[in-house]
Amino acid sequence: MLPKDYITLEQQYSAHTYHPLEVVLEKGEGVWLYDVAGHKYLDCLSAYSAINQGHCHPRLVKVLVEQAQQLTLTSRAFYNSKLPLFYQSLCETTGYDMAIAMNSGAEAVETALKTARKWGYQTKKVEPNKAEIIVCQGNFHGRTIAIIGFSSEPQYQADFGPFAPGFVTVPYGDAKALETAITPNTVGFLVEPIQGECGVVVPPPGYLKKVQQICQKHQVLFMADEIQTGLGRTGQLFACDDEGVRPDIMILGKALAGGFYPVSAVLADKAIMGLFRPGDHGSTFGGNPLGAAIATEALAIIREEGLIENAHQLGTYFQERLAEIPSPYVKEVRGRGLLIGVELKPEAGGARRFCEALRGRGILCKETHQHVIRFAPPLVVTKEVIDWALERITDVLNMK
Ligand SMILES: *Cc1c(COP(=O)(O)O)cnc(C)c1O
């Protein structure tokens, strides 16, 4: 089959919810991807940061195969021999008392919202059904009805209403606006430490610190969605570590299982997570032994292979070099670690054509919003590969 045959087939049989670049991939290794015609590409998206450990990491292949031959799913009606070890490793790595395992990121966000509401009613003593959660303009937290109900992106909402009440939106990066929006019914503030899908938007320095202080002062849970920014991506274990803040609720997904399996989790201390009772929440697949075994190993890889340090060092290098590229099109280069956005001027004609030109030179990127190219390679990338990419990016940012 030719590349175009795969594309035609998919377009015929699948709902058109994406607008992919026209490349059909069939193999991955480390930072490299290969298409069905044998072309090699540097992955600069990492499946929206789910591939921090690199494609098909041999340690994850081994654990996946061994566990698949052993036991894959028991449901939570019984204990299994992998989940307790995953919880222990996750809590010891992150410094939280307890965790709850889910599958997708959106499910973990939903779980966090339920956690905050439960805490609000039981501990803060908010009147029944009055709990409010504050969110940010430009947020991306997933695609369920409750979550898109507080999106500020018109297309995410159009023709999908009605939505769940109990959410209030404030501008991102504005701590004062947060404090003003808090009422006695506010139970939580849900925020991304860097807004990934919104175009790698970095808040002003000191924002998260102020957010933490405001949340503490008003007895509101500080809930960080680090599904995209967490687990080394920004050059720290969590993007929140940059300001030395510790959210009350931490939401993880994506790289938690290294791209092998959907595993997400919500973390909190016992005073919050301990409020759940049997029957309050659940998932048939959440915490299954296959996912738990893979995620335990994926976490170990991040710790043992120096991925956080690599993201920090090479991220700084990559971002500095990108900012030095002379180009008539670039408005701003921003980001942290290996989560970098290059925002183009409106007259550049949109980021899409630059992503297509990069693909022609062996680099796979995706535009985020209309004008931003995101560069987020797997955290196992090397300086040599970044230098190789910079030559090609320089070309593309100077094309006609
Ligand atoms: C990707 C993402 C999600 C949703 O995760 P899914 O696994 O696609 O449901 C939520 N929040 C953030 C910040 C994300 O980047």
Short mmCIF file of C-alpha atoms and ligand atoms in Angstrom, two decimals:
data_model
loop_
_atom_site.label_atom_id
_atom_site.label_comp_id
_atom_site.label_asym_id
_atom_site.label_seq_id
_atom_site.Cartn_x
_atom_site.Cartn_y
_atom_site.Cartn_z
CA MET A 1 0.00 0.00 0.00
CA LEU A 2 1.16 3.54 -0.79
CA PRO A 3 1.09 6.27 1.86
CA LYS A 4 -1.92 7.86 0.16
CA ASP A 5 -3.83 4.57 0.31
CA TYR A 6 -3.55 4.46 4.10
CA ILE A 7 -4.73 8.06 4.28
CA THR A 8 -7.69 7.45 1.99
CA LEU A 9 -8.67 4.36 3.99
CA GLU A 10 -8.59 6.19 7.29
CA GLN A 11 -10.53 9.12 5.90
CA GLN A 12 -13.17 6.78 4.57
CA TYR A 13 -13.76 4.88 7.78
CA SER A 14 -12.91 7.20 10.66
CA ALA A 15 -14.53 10.30 12.11
CA HIS A 16 -12.60 13.34 10.95
CA THR A 17 -11.65 14.73 14.36
CA TYR A 18 -8.01 15.40 13.43
CA HIS A 19 -6.12 17.11 10.62
CA PRO A 20 -2.88 15.05 10.55
CA LEU A 21 0.22 15.88 8.58
CA GLU A 22 0.39 13.60 5.56
CA VAL A 23 2.93 11.11 6.85
CA VAL A 24 2.13 7.47 7.62
CA LEU A 25 4.38 6.14 10.38
CA GLU A 26 5.17 2.51 11.01
CA LYS A 27 8.24 2.34 13.22
CA GLY A 28 9.85 4.27 16.03
CA GLU A 29 13.14 4.06 17.88
CA GLY A 30 14.35 6.61 20.44
CA VAL A 31 13.86 10.06 18.92
CA TRP A 32 13.35 8.71 15.38
CA LEU A 33 10.22 7.78 13.46
CA TYR A 34 10.02 5.96 10.12
CA ASP A 35 7.20 6.13 7.59
CA VAL A 36 5.86 3.38 5.36
CA ALA A 37 8.05 4.61 2.50
CA GLY A 38 11.16 4.24 4.68
CA HIS A 39 11.80 7.95 5.35
CA LYS A 40 13.31 8.83 8.72
CA TYR A 41 12.10 11.73 10.86
CA LEU A 42 13.07 13.37 14.12
CA ASP A 43 10.00 13.35 16.36
CA CYS A 44 9.56 16.86 17.72
CA LEU A 45 6.07 16.28 19.13
CA SER A 46 6.59 13.12 21.22
CA ALA A 47 2.87 12.36 20.98
CA TYR A 48 2.09 15.56 22.87
CA SER A 49 4.81 14.71 25.41
CA ALA A 50 3.67 11.13 26.05
CA ILE A 51 6.98 9.79 24.69
CA ASN A 52 9.46 11.42 27.08
CA GLN A 53 11.36 8.11 27.34
CA GLY A 54 11.76 7.78 23.55
CA HIS A 55 9.93 5.46 21.15
CA CYS A 56 9.85 1.75 21.91
CA HIS A 57 12.23 1.99 24.85
CA PRO A 58 13.78 -1.51 25.19
CA ARG A 59 13.15 -1.66 28.93
CA LEU A 60 9.46 -0.94 28.36
CA VAL A 61 9.23 -3.47 25.53
CA LYS A 62 10.63 -6.10 27.89
CA VAL A 63 8.26 -5.29 30.75
CA LEU A 64 5.28 -5.09 28.37
CA VAL A 65 6.00 -8.49 26.83
CA GLU A 66 6.76 -10.21 30.14
CA GLN A 67 3.72 -8.79 31.90
CA ALA A 68 1.46 -9.53 28.92
CA GLN A 69 2.45 -13.19 29.22
CA GLN A 70 1.72 -13.14 32.94
CA LEU A 71 -1.47 -11.17 33.67
CA THR A 72 -3.11 -8.14 32.03
CA LEU A 73 -6.41 -7.34 33.72
CA THR A 74 -8.08 -8.39 36.92
CA SER A 75 -10.38 -5.40 37.54
CA ARG A 76 -10.17 -3.79 40.95
CA ALA A 77 -12.53 -6.38 42.39
CA PHE A 78 -9.30 -8.14 43.42
CA TYR A 79 -5.79 -7.02 44.30
CA ASN A 80 -3.03 -7.60 41.77
CA SER A 81 0.69 -7.98 42.33
CA LYS A 82 1.78 -4.93 40.25
CA LEU A 83 -0.48 -2.07 41.31
CA PRO A 84 0.76 -1.69 44.92
CA LEU A 85 4.35 -1.42 43.67
CA PHE A 86 3.33 1.20 41.11
CA TYR A 87 1.54 3.27 43.76
CA GLN A 88 4.54 3.02 46.06
CA SER A 89 6.96 4.06 43.33
CA LEU A 90 4.71 6.91 42.19
CA CYS A 91 4.23 8.28 45.71
CA GLU A 92 7.91 7.92 46.60
CA THR A 93 8.97 9.62 43.37
CA THR A 94 6.56 12.52 43.75
CA GLY A 95 6.33 12.94 47.52
CA TYR A 96 2.54 12.58 47.79
CA ASP A 97 0.83 10.26 50.31
CA MET A 98 -1.66 8.57 47.98
CA ALA A 99 -2.63 8.15 44.34
CA ILE A 100 -5.47 6.89 42.20
CA ALA A 101 -4.72 5.33 38.82
CA MET A 102 -6.86 6.01 35.77
CA ASN A 103 -6.25 5.62 32.03
CA SER A 104 -6.52 8.80 29.97
CA GLY A 105 -5.59 12.32 30.99
CA ALA A 106 -9.18 13.51 30.75
CA GLU A 107 -10.25 10.78 33.17
CA ALA A 108 -7.59 11.88 35.63
CA VAL A 109 -8.80 15.48 35.38
CA GLU A 110 -12.38 14.30 36.00
CA THR A 111 -11.11 12.33 38.98
CA ALA A 112 -9.34 15.42 40.33
CA LEU A 113 -12.53 17.47 39.96
CA LYS A 114 -14.45 14.84 41.91
CA THR A 115 -11.71 14.77 44.55
CA ALA A 116 -11.88 18.55 45.00
CA ARG A 117 -15.66 18.56 45.22
CA LYS A 118 -15.67 15.72 47.75
CA TRP A 119 -13.09 17.56 49.88
CA GLY A 120 -15.12 20.76 49.54
CA TYR A 121 -18.28 19.20 50.91
CA GLN A 122 -16.70 16.99 53.53
CA THR A 123 -13.85 19.14 54.84
CA LYS A 124 -14.53 22.74 53.84
CA LYS A 125 -18.26 22.18 54.52
CA VAL A 126 -19.55 23.86 51.39
CA GLU A 127 -23.35 23.58 51.10
CA PRO A 128 -24.52 20.61 48.99
CA ASN A 129 -24.25 21.16 45.23
CA LYS A 130 -22.74 24.63 45.55
CA ALA A 131 -19.06 23.81 44.98
CA GLU A 132 -17.20 25.99 42.50
CA ILE A 133 -13.91 25.26 40.77
CA ILE A 134 -11.93 28.05 39.15
CA VAL A 135 -10.17 27.39 35.83
CA CYS A 136 -8.10 29.48 33.42
CA GLN A 137 -8.78 31.07 30.09
CA GLY A 138 -6.97 29.15 27.34
CA ASN A 139 -6.97 25.92 29.37
CA PHE A 140 -6.76 22.45 27.89
CA HIS A 141 -7.72 19.61 30.23
CA GLY A 142 -9.22 17.04 27.86
CA ARG A 143 -12.36 16.35 25.89
CA THR A 144 -15.12 15.04 28.17
CA ILE A 145 -18.37 16.99 28.40
CA ALA A 146 -17.57 18.36 31.87
CA ILE A 147 -14.10 19.45 30.81
CA ILE A 148 -15.02 21.07 27.49
CA GLY A 149 -17.80 22.85 29.39
CA PHE A 150 -15.13 25.09 30.92
CA SER A 151 -12.94 25.40 27.82
CA SER A 152 -12.59 28.85 26.31
CA GLU A 153 -12.04 27.42 22.82
CA PRO A 154 -15.31 27.91 20.89
CA GLN A 155 -14.75 24.88 18.63
CA TYR A 156 -14.29 22.52 21.57
CA GLN A 157 -17.78 23.48 22.80
CA ALA A 158 -19.76 24.14 19.62
CA ASP A 159 -22.82 21.84 19.38
CA PHE A 160 -21.80 19.78 22.43
CA GLY A 161 -23.78 21.54 25.18
CA PRO A 162 -25.39 21.66 27.68
CA PHE A 163 -22.49 21.63 30.12
CA ALA A 164 -21.97 21.02 33.82
CA PRO A 165 -22.31 24.00 36.17
CA GLY A 166 -19.86 24.87 38.94
CA PHE A 167 -16.93 26.29 36.98
CA VAL A 168 -15.65 29.86 36.85
CA THR A 169 -13.00 31.12 34.40
CA VAL A 170 -10.26 33.67 35.14
CA PRO A 171 -7.43 34.99 32.94
CA TYR A 172 -4.28 32.83 32.97
CA GLY A 173 -1.24 34.25 34.73
CA ASP A 174 -3.27 36.76 36.74
CA ALA A 175 -3.12 35.92 40.44
CA LYS A 176 -5.22 38.94 41.41
CA ALA A 177 -8.06 37.77 39.17
CA LEU A 178 -7.93 34.39 40.89
CA GLU A 179 -8.20 35.93 44.34
CA THR A 180 -11.12 38.13 43.24
CA ALA A 181 -13.00 35.14 41.82
CA ILE A 182 -12.79 33.09 45.03
CA THR A 183 -16.06 32.80 46.99
CA PRO A 184 -16.90 30.78 50.13
CA ASN A 185 -18.00 28.01 47.73
CA THR A 186 -14.69 27.76 45.90
CA VAL A 187 -13.13 24.34 46.46
CA GLY A 188 -10.32 24.27 43.91
CA PHE A 189 -8.27 26.11 41.33
CA LEU A 190 -7.28 23.98 38.32
CA VAL A 191 -4.27 25.23 36.36
CA GLU A 192 -1.56 24.13 33.92
CA PRO A 193 1.86 25.45 35.06
CA ILE A 194 2.57 26.08 31.37
CA GLN A 195 -0.36 26.00 28.94
CA GLY A 196 0.72 23.45 26.32
CA GLU A 197 -2.17 23.22 23.89
CA CYS A 198 -2.78 26.96 24.12
CA GLY A 199 0.59 27.48 22.42
CA VAL A 200 3.21 26.87 25.13
CA VAL A 201 2.12 29.85 27.21
CA VAL A 202 4.43 30.49 30.17
CA PRO A 203 2.89 32.52 33.02
CA PRO A 204 4.74 35.49 34.57
CA PRO A 205 7.46 34.55 37.09
CA GLY A 206 6.09 34.17 40.60
CA TYR A 207 2.56 33.34 39.42
CA LEU A 208 2.45 29.81 40.78
CA LYS A 209 3.94 30.94 44.08
CA LYS A 210 1.19 33.56 44.42
CA VAL A 211 -1.43 30.99 43.39
CA GLN A 212 -0.24 28.69 46.16
CA GLN A 213 -0.38 31.48 48.75
CA ILE A 214 -3.87 32.58 47.65
CA CYS A 215 -5.17 29.03 47.69
CA GLN A 216 -3.78 28.44 51.18
CA LYS A 217 -5.18 31.72 52.48
CA HIS A 218 -8.71 31.00 51.23
CA GLN A 219 -8.78 27.25 51.87
CA VAL A 220 -8.95 26.36 48.18
CA LEU A 221 -7.22 23.31 46.69
CA PHE A 222 -4.39 24.15 44.27
CA MET A 223 -4.77 21.58 41.48
CA ALA A 224 -2.02 21.31 38.88
CA ASP A 225 -2.62 19.60 35.55
CA GLU A 226 0.92 18.40 34.74
CA ILE A 227 -0.24 15.82 32.20
CA GLN A 228 1.89 17.52 29.53
CA THR A 229 4.44 19.46 31.60
CA GLY A 230 5.22 16.80 34.22
CA LEU A 231 7.67 13.90 34.43
CA GLY A 232 10.75 15.76 33.23
CA ARG A 233 9.42 17.56 30.17
CA THR A 234 10.25 21.06 31.42
CA GLY A 235 13.61 20.13 32.96
CA GLN A 236 12.24 19.40 36.43
CA LEU A 237 10.19 16.47 37.67
CA PHE A 238 7.24 18.90 37.65
CA ALA A 239 6.99 22.33 36.06
CA CYS A 240 5.73 23.50 39.49
CA ASP A 241 9.16 22.67 40.94
CA ASP A 242 10.58 25.68 39.14
CA GLU A 243 8.84 27.94 41.61
CA GLY A 244 9.18 25.52 44.49
CA VAL A 245 5.43 25.09 44.85
CA ARG A 246 3.66 21.89 45.76
CA PRO A 247 0.07 21.65 44.52
CA ASP A 248 -2.52 19.97 46.77
CA ILE A 249 -3.63 17.83 43.84
CA MET A 250 -1.26 16.72 41.07
CA ILE A 251 -2.63 15.30 37.81
CA LEU A 252 -0.40 13.12 35.61
CA GLY A 253 -0.84 11.17 32.38
CA LYS A 254 0.86 10.97 29.00
CA ALA A 255 4.52 10.03 29.73
CA LEU A 256 3.53 8.14 32.88
CA ALA A 257 3.65 4.92 30.86
CA GLY A 258 6.14 6.04 28.20
CA GLY A 259 3.71 5.88 25.32
CA PHE A 260 3.14 2.13 25.67
CA TYR A 261 -0.16 2.22 27.41
CA PRO A 262 -2.66 4.80 28.67
CA VAL A 263 -1.95 5.33 32.36
CA SER A 264 -2.91 8.49 34.24
CA ALA A 265 -3.04 9.29 37.93
CA VAL A 266 -4.15 11.82 40.51
CA LEU A 267 -1.93 12.38 43.53
CA ALA A 268 -2.69 14.06 46.85
CA ASP A 269 -2.05 13.72 50.54
CA LYS A 270 -4.14 11.56 52.83
CA ALA A 271 -6.31 14.42 54.15
CA ILE A 272 -7.67 14.79 50.61
CA MET A 273 -7.30 11.46 48.82
CA GLY A 274 -8.24 9.57 51.99
CA LEU A 275 -11.81 10.89 51.71
CA PHE A 276 -12.72 8.41 48.97
CA ARG A 277 -14.77 5.38 50.05
CA PRO A 278 -15.33 2.10 48.17
CA GLY A 279 -17.82 2.74 45.38
CA ASP A 280 -17.11 6.50 45.09
CA HIS A 281 -15.06 6.15 41.94
CA GLY A 282 -13.60 3.50 39.67
CA SER A 283 -12.54 2.26 36.26
CA THR A 284 -12.46 -1.25 34.81
CA PHE A 285 -9.00 -0.75 33.36
CA GLY A 286 -7.58 1.77 35.83
CA GLY A 287 -4.69 0.27 37.77
CA ASN A 288 -4.51 -2.94 35.75
CA PRO A 289 -1.34 -5.01 36.18
CA LEU A 290 -0.11 -4.47 32.62
CA GLY A 291 -0.39 -0.69 32.85
CA ALA A 292 0.99 -0.67 36.40
CA ALA A 293 4.06 -2.71 35.45
CA ILE A 294 4.81 -0.50 32.44
CA ALA A 295 4.28 2.73 34.36
CA THR A 296 6.55 1.59 37.21
CA GLU A 297 9.32 0.95 34.69
CA ALA A 298 8.60 4.19 32.79
CA LEU A 299 9.04 6.15 36.04
CA ALA A 300 12.28 4.29 36.79
CA ILE A 301 13.62 5.22 33.34
CA ILE A 302 12.97 8.91 33.96
CA ARG A 303 14.87 8.72 37.26
CA GLU A 304 17.69 6.40 36.23
CA GLU A 305 18.51 7.69 32.74
CA GLY A 306 18.92 11.33 33.69
CA LEU A 307 16.06 12.48 31.48
CA ILE A 308 15.16 15.41 33.71
CA GLU A 309 18.72 16.79 33.63
CA ASN A 310 18.92 16.20 29.89
CA ALA A 311 15.65 18.09 29.32
CA HIS A 312 17.00 20.93 31.43
CA GLN A 313 20.37 21.24 29.72
CA LEU A 314 19.41 20.54 26.14
CA GLY A 315 16.14 22.41 26.51
CA THR A 316 17.99 25.55 27.51
CA TYR A 317 20.45 25.03 24.65
CA PHE A 318 17.73 24.35 22.07
CA GLN A 319 15.65 27.33 23.12
CA GLU A 320 18.64 29.69 23.07
CA ARG A 321 19.73 28.55 19.63
CA LEU A 322 16.16 28.81 18.28
CA ALA A 323 15.92 32.37 19.58
CA GLU A 324 19.13 33.25 17.69
CA ILE A 325 17.82 32.11 14.30
CA PRO A 326 17.47 35.17 12.09
CA SER A 327 14.02 34.90 10.53
CA PRO A 328 11.50 37.38 9.20
CA TYR A 329 8.67 35.28 10.62
CA VAL A 330 9.44 34.62 14.28
CA LYS A 331 7.61 36.70 16.88
CA GLU A 332 8.74 34.90 20.03
CA VAL A 333 10.51 31.77 21.24
CA ARG A 334 9.36 30.59 24.65
CA GLY A 335 9.00 27.55 26.87
CA ARG A 336 10.92 25.61 29.46
CA GLY A 337 13.09 22.53 29.16
CA LEU A 338 12.11 20.56 26.08
CA LEU A 339 8.66 22.14 25.80
CA ILE A 340 9.31 24.98 23.40
CA GLY A 341 6.96 27.11 21.31
CA VAL A 342 8.02 29.27 18.38
CA GLU A 343 5.30 31.83 17.78
CA LEU A 344 5.16 33.20 14.26
CA LYS A 345 4.01 36.64 13.20
CA PRO A 346 0.52 36.74 11.66
CA GLU A 347 2.01 37.61 8.26
CA ALA A 348 3.92 34.28 8.24
CA GLY A 349 0.71 32.68 7.02
CA GLY A 350 0.20 30.22 9.89
CA ALA A 351 2.41 27.54 11.41
CA ARG A 352 1.00 24.70 9.34
CA ARG A 353 3.02 25.37 6.19
CA PHE A 354 6.21 25.52 8.29
CA CYS A 355 5.36 22.16 9.85
CA GLU A 356 4.85 20.74 6.37
CA ALA A 357 8.19 22.15 5.21
CA LEU A 358 9.90 20.68 8.30
CA ARG A 359 8.39 17.30 7.49
CA GLY A 360 9.97 17.60 4.04
CA ARG A 361 13.33 18.00 5.77
CA GLY A 362 12.88 15.11 8.19
CA ILE A 363 11.40 16.80 11.28
CA LEU A 364 7.91 16.11 12.57
CA CYS A 365 6.22 19.00 14.38
CA LYS A 366 2.63 20.01 14.76
CA GLU A 367 1.21 23.49 14.86
CA THR A 368 -0.52 24.37 18.10
CA HIS A 369 -3.21 26.93 17.61
CA GLN A 370 -2.66 28.77 14.40
CA HIS A 371 0.67 30.49 14.83
CA VAL A 372 2.83 28.38 17.13
CA ILE A 373 5.23 25.56 16.21
CA ARG A 374 5.88 23.34 19.21
CA PHE A 375 9.28 21.65 19.58
CA ALA A 376 9.11 18.85 22.14
CA PRO A 377 11.40 15.95 21.21
CA PRO A 378 11.72 12.87 23.44
CA LEU A 379 13.90 13.65 26.47
CA VAL A 380 16.53 11.13 25.29
CA VAL A 381 17.54 13.52 22.49
CA THR A 382 21.23 14.48 22.16
CA LYS A 383 23.02 17.74 21.38
CA GLU A 384 24.15 16.34 18.00
CA VAL A 385 20.58 15.67 16.99
CA ILE A 386 19.46 19.12 18.15
CA ASP A 387 22.25 20.71 16.09
CA TRP A 388 21.13 18.65 13.09
CA ALA A 389 17.55 19.87 13.63
CA LEU A 390 18.61 23.51 14.08
CA GLU A 391 20.15 23.59 10.59
CA ARG A 392 16.89 22.42 9.07
CA ILE A 393 14.73 24.66 11.23
CA THR A 394 16.88 27.65 10.22
CA ASP A 395 16.25 26.81 6.55
CA VAL A 396 12.53 26.53 7.05
CA LEU A 397 12.21 29.71 9.09
CA ASN A 398 13.79 31.55 6.17
CA MET A 399 11.81 30.02 3.31
CA LYS A 400 9.72 32.21 1.01
C1 LIG B 1 -3.25 15.90 26.77
C2 LIG B 1 -3.73 16.67 27.94
C3 LIG B 1 -4.89 16.29 28.64
C4 LIG B 1 -5.80 15.17 28.18
O1 LIG B 1 -5.19 13.93 28.14
P1 LIG B 1 -5.86 12.74 27.29
O2 LIG B 1 -5.02 11.54 27.63
O3 LIG B 1 -5.79 13.13 25.85
O4 LIG B 1 -7.28 12.61 27.76
C5 LIG B 1 -5.23 17.02 29.77
N1 LIG B 1 -4.49 18.05 30.18
C6 LIG B 1 -3.37 18.45 29.53
C7 LIG B 1 -2.58 19.59 30.06
C8 LIG B 1 -2.96 17.78 28.38
O5 LIG B 1 -1.89 18.20 27.71
#
